mmCIF file of C-alpha atoms in Angstrom:
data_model
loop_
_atom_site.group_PDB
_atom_site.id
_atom_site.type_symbol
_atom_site.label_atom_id
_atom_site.label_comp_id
_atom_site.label_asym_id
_atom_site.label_seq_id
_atom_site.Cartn_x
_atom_site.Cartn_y
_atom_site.Cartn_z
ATOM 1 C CA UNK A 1 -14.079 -30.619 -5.211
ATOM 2 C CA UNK A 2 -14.904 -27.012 -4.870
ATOM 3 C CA UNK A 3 -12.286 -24.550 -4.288
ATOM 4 C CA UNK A 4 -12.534 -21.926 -1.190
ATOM 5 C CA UNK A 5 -12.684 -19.156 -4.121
ATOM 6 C CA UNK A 6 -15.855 -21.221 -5.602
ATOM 7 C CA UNK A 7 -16.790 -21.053 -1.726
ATOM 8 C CA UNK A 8 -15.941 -17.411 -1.084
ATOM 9 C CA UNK A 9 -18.005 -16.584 -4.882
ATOM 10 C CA UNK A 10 -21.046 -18.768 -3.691
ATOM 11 C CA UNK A 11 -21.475 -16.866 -0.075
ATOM 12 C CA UNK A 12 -23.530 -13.655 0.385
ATOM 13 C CA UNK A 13 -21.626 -12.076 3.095
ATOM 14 C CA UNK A 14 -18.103 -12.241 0.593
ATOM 15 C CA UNK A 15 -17.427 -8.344 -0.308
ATOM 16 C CA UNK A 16 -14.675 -6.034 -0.887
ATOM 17 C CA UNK A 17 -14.732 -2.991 0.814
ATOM 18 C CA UNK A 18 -11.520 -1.440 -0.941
ATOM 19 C CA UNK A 19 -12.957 -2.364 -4.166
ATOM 20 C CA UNK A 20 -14.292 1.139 -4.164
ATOM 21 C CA UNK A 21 -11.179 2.815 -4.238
ATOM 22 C CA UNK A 22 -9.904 0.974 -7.477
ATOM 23 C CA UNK A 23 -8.758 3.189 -10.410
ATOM 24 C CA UNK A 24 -10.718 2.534 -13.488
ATOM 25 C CA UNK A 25 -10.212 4.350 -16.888
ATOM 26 C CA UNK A 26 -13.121 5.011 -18.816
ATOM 27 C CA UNK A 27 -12.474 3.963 -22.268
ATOM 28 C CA UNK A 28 -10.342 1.271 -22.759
ATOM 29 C CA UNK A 29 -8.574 -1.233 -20.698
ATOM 30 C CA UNK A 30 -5.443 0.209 -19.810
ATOM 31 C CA UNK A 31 -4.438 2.987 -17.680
ATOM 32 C CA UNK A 32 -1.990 5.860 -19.211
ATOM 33 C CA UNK A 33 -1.044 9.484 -18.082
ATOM 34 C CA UNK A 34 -3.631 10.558 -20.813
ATOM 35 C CA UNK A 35 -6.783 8.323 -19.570
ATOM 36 C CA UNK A 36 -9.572 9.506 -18.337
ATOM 37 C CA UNK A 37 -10.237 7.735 -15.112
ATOM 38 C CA UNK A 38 -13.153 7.650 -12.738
ATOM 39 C CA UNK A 39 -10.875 9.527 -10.512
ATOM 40 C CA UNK A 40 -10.458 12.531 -13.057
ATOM 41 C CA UNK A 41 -14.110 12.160 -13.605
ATOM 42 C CA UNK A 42 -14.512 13.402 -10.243
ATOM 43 C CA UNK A 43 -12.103 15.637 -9.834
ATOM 44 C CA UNK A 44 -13.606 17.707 -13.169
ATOM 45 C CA UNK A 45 -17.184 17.007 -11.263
ATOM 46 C CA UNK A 46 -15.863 18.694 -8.375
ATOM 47 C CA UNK A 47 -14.261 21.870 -10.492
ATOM 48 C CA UNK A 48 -18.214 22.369 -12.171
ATOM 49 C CA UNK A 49 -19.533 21.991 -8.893
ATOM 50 C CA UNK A 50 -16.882 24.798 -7.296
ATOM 51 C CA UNK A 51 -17.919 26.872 -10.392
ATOM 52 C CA UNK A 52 -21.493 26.428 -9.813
ATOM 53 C CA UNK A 53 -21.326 27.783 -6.129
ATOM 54 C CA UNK A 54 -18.782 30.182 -6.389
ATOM 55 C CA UNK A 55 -19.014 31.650 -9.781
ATOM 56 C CA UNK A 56 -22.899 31.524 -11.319
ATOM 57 C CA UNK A 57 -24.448 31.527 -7.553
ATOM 58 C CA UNK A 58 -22.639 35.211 -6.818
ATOM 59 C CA UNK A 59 -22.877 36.300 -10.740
ATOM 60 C CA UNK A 60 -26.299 38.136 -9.767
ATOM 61 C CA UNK A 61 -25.610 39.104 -6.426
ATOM 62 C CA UNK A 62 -28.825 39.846 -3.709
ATOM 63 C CA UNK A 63 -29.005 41.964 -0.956
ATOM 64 C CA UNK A 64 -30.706 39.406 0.539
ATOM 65 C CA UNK A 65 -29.063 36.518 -0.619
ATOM 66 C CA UNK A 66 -30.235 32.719 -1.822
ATOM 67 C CA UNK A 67 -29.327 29.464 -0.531
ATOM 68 C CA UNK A 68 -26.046 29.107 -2.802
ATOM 69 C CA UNK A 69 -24.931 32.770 -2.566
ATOM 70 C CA UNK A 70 -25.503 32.292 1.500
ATOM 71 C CA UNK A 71 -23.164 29.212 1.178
ATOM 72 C CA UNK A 72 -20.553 31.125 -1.088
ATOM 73 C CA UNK A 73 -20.344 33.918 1.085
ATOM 74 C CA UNK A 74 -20.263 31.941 4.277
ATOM 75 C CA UNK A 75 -17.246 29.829 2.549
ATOM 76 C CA UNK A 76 -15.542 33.132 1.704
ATOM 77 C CA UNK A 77 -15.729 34.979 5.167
ATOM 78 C CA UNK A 78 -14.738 31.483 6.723
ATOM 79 C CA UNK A 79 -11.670 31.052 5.516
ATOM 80 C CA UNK A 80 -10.633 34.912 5.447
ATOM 81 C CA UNK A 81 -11.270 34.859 8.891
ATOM 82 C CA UNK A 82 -9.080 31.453 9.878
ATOM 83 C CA UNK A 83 -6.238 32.858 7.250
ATOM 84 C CA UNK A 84 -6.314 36.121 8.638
ATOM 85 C CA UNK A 85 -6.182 35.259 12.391
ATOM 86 C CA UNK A 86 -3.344 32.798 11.956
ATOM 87 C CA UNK A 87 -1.014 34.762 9.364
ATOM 88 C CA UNK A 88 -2.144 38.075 9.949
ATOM 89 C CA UNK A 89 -2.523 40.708 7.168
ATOM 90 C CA UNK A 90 0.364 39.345 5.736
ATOM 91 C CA UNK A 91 -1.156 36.420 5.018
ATOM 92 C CA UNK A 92 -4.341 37.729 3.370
ATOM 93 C CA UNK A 93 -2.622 38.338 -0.788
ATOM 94 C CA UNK A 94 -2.106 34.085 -0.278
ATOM 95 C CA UNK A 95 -6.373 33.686 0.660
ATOM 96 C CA UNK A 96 -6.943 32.506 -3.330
ATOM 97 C CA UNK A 97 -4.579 29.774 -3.519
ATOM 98 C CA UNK A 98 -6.136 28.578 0.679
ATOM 99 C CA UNK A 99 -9.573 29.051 -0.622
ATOM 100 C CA UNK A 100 -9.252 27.135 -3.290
ATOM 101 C CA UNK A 101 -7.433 24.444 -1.492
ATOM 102 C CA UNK A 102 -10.883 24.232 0.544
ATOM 103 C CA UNK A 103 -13.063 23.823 -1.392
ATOM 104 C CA UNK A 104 -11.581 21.514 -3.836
ATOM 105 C CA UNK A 105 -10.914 19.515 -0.575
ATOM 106 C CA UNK A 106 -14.121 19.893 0.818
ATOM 107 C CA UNK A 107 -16.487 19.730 -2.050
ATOM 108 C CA UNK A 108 -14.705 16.609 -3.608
ATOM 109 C CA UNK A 109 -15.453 14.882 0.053
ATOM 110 C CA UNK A 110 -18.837 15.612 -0.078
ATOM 111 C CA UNK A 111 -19.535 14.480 -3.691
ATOM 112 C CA UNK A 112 -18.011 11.044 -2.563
ATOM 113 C CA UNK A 113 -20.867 10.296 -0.268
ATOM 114 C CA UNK A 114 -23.073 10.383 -3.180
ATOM 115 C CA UNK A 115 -24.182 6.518 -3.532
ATOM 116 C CA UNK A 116 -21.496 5.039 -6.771
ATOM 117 C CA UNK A 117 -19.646 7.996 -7.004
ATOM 118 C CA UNK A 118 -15.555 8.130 -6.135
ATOM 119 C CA UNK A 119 -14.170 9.987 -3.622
ATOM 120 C CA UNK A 120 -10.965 11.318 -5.148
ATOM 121 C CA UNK A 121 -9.490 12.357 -1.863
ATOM 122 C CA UNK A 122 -9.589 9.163 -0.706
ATOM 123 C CA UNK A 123 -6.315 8.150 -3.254
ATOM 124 C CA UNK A 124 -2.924 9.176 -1.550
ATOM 125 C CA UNK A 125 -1.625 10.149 -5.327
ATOM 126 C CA UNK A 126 -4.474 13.065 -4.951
ATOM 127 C CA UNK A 127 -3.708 14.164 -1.497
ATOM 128 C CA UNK A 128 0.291 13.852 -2.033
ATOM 129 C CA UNK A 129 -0.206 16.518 -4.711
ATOM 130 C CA UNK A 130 -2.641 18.859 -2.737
ATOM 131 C CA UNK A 131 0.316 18.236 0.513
ATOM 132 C CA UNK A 132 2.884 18.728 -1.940
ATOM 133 C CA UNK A 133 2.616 21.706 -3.190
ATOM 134 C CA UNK A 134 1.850 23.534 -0.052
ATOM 135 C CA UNK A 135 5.051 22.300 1.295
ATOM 136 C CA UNK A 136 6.898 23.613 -1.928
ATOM 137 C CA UNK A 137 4.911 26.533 -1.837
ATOM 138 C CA UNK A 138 5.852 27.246 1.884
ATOM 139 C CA UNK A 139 9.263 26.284 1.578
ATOM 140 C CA UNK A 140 9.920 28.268 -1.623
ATOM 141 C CA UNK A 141 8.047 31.615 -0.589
ATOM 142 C CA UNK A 142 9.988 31.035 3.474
ATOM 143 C CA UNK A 143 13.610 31.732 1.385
ATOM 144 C CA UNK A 144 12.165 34.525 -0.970
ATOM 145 C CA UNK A 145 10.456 36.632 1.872
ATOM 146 C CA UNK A 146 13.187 36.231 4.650
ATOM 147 C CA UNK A 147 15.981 34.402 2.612
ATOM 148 C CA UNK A 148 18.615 32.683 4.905
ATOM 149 C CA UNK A 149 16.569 34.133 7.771
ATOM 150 C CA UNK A 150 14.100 31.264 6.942
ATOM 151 C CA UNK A 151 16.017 28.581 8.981
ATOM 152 C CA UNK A 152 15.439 30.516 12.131
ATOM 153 C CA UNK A 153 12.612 28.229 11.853
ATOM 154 C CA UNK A 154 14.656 25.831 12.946
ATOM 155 C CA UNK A 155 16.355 27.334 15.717
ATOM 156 C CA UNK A 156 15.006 27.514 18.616
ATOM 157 C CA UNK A 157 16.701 30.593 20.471
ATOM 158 C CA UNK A 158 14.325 30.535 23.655
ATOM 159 C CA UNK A 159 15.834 26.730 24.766
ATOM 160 C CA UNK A 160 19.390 26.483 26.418
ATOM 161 C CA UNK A 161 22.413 26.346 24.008
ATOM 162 C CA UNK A 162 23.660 22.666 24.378
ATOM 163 C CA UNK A 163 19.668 21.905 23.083
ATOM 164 C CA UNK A 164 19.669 23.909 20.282
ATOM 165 C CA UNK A 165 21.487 21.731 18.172
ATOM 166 C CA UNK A 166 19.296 18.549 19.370
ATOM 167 C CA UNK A 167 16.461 20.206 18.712
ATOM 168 C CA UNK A 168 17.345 21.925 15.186
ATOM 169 C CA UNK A 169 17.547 18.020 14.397
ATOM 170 C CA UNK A 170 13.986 17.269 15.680
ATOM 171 C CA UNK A 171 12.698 20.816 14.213
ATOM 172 C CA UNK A 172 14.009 19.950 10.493
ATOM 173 C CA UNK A 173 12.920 16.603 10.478
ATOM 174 C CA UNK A 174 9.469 17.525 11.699
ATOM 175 C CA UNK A 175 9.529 19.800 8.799
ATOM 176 C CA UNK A 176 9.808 17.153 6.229
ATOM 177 C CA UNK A 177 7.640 14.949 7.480
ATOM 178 C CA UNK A 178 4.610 17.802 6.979
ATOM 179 C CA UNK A 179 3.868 16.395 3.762
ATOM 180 C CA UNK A 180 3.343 12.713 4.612
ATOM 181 C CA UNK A 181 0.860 13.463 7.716
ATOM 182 C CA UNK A 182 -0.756 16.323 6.238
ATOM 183 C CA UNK A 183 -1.668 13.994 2.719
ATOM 184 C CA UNK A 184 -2.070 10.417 5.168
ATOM 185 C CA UNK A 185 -4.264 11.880 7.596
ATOM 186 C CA UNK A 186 -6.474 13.112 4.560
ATOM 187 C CA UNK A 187 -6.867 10.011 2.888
ATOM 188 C CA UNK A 188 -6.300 7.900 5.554
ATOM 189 C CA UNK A 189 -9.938 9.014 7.288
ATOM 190 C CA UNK A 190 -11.592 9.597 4.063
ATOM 191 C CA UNK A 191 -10.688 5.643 3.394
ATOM 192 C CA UNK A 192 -11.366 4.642 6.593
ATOM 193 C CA UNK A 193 -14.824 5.876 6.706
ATOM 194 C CA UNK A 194 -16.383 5.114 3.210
ATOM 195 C CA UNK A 195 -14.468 1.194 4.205
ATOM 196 C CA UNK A 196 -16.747 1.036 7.501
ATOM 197 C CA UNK A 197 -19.345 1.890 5.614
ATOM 198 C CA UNK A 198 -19.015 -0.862 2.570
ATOM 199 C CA UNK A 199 -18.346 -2.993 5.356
ATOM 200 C CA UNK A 200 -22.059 -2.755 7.104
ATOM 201 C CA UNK A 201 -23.597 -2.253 3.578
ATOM 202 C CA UNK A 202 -22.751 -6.295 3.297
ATOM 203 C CA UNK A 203 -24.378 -7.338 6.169
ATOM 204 C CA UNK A 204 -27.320 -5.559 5.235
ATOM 205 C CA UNK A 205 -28.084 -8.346 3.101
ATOM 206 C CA UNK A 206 -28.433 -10.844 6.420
ATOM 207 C CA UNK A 207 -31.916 -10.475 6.915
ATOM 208 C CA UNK A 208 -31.203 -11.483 10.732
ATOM 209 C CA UNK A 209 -28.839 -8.376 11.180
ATOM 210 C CA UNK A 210 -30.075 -6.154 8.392
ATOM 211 C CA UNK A 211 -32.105 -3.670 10.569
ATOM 212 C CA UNK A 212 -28.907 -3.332 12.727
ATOM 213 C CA UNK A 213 -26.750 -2.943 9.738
ATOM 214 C CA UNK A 214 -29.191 -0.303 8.217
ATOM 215 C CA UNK A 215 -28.829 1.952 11.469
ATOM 216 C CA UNK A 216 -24.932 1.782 11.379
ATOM 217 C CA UNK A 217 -24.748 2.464 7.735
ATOM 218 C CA UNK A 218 -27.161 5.813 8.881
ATOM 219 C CA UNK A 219 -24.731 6.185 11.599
ATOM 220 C CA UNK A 220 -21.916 6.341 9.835
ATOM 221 C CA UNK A 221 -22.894 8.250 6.872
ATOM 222 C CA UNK A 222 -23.794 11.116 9.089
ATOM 223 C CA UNK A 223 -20.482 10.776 11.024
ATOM 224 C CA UNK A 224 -18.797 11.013 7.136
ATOM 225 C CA UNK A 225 -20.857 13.815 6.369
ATOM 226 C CA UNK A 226 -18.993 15.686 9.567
ATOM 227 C CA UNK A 227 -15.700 14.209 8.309
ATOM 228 C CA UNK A 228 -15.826 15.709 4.986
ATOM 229 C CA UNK A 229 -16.215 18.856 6.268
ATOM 230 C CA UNK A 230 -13.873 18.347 9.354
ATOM 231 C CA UNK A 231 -10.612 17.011 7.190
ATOM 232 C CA UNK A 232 -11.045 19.957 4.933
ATOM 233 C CA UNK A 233 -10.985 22.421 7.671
ATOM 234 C CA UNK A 234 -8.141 20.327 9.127
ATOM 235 C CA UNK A 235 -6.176 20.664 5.860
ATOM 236 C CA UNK A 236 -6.584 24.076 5.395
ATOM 237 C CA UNK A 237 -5.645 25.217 9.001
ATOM 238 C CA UNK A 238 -2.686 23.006 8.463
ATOM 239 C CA UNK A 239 -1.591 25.256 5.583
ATOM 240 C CA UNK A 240 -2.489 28.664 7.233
ATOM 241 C CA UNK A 241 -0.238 27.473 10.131
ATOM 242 C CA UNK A 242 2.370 26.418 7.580
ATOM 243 C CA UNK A 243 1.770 29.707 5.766
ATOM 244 C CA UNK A 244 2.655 31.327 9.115
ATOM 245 C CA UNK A 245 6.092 29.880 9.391
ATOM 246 C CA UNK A 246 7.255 30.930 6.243
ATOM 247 C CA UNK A 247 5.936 34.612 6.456
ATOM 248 C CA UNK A 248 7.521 34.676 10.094
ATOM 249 C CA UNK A 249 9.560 31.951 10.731
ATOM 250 C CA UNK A 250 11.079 33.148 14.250
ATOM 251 C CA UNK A 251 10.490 31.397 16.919
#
């Protein structure tokens, strides 16, 4: 008598769409804080291709500039711009640490919609990090530039008095929650899409739906192509605004 998993094995429309999001290491079979995984594969990937555009494109700089020295520049003035509008001047000594945070974010998103590779900021133990360490970053450089001053952030002075304490409460716990929704809503949309995606890429094999199935995959690969860049913009605003609060945490 055949089993449902001999049924499930035997049937062309079984797939796993979160099969693509599986840690593997590389060599061996067994995953340690030393392995090299397909997930550090493409991080390093992602650091060469950073490199490539920032680094050797701008090494022999054009007055009228190529296709990757265009990009790097247009990059660069992008985010001094957003960082400088939201933080003000003060804010402009932190642009290395929010550039880089871009385009790690935005060029690992883009090499995951190349067909078999792994999109590392689809793994919540990548974008944890990246939220992380702006929140410590924040919080740590909110107490050394104002010092106690810091949790005026927190107090509202502009609502009535009986509030204040209510919403102190609401303000603080916002506060810690920054991490989880700026790292979830990273992932979560990376994983989302590249699922949808995996999803219509096993009906393509239907020959009756396959010409439908073709057209969403095109569909939604475009769409992703407008995500990667989107969540990375999203991110990095995130951490200008958070940037903002700690360099003027009044309300």
């Amino acid at each position: 008598m055949a089993t449902a998993t001999d049924a499930a094995e035997g049937s062309s429309l079984v797939f796993h769409p979160m099969d693509q999001f599986i840690v593997k290491p590389l060599f061996g079979d067994t995953i340690a804080w030393y392995s090299i995984t397909n997930v550090t594969l493409w991080m390093f990937f992602a650091i060469l291709a950073i490199i490539g555009l920032l680094v050797l494109s701008t090494s022999r700089r054009a007055v009228v500039p190529g296709r990757m020295q265009s990009v790097a520049e247009l990059s660069y003035g992008f985010i001094y711009k957003m960082l400088e509008d939201i933080c003000g001047k003060d804010g402009v000594k932190y642009f290395p640490y929010v550039m880089t945070l871009f385009m790690f974010i935005v060029v690992a998103n883009f090499l995951g919609l190349i067909p078999t590779a792994f999109t590392t900021t689809s793994h919540f133990a990548v974008t944890v990090v990246l939220a992380l360490a702006v929140f410590l970053t924040v919080t740590i450089l909110g107490f050394v530039k104002n010092g106690t001053a810091f949790l005026g952030l927190f107090w509202v002075s502009s609502a009535p008095l009986a509030l204040r304490p209510i919403l102190a409460v609401i303000e603080l716990i916002s506060y810690f929650v920054r991490p989880v929704s700026h790292s979830i809503r990273l992932a979560g949309n990376v994983m989302a899409g590249h699922a949808v995606i995996k999803v219509f890429a096993g009906f393509a094999a239907v020959a009756v739906i396959s010409p439908v199935s073709v057209l969403a995959i095109t569909a939604m690969y475009g769409l992703e192509v407008l995500v990667s860049f989107i969540q990375a913009y999203v991110f990095t605003i995130l951490t200008c605004v958070y940037l903002k609060d700690a360099l003027h945490p009044h309300h």
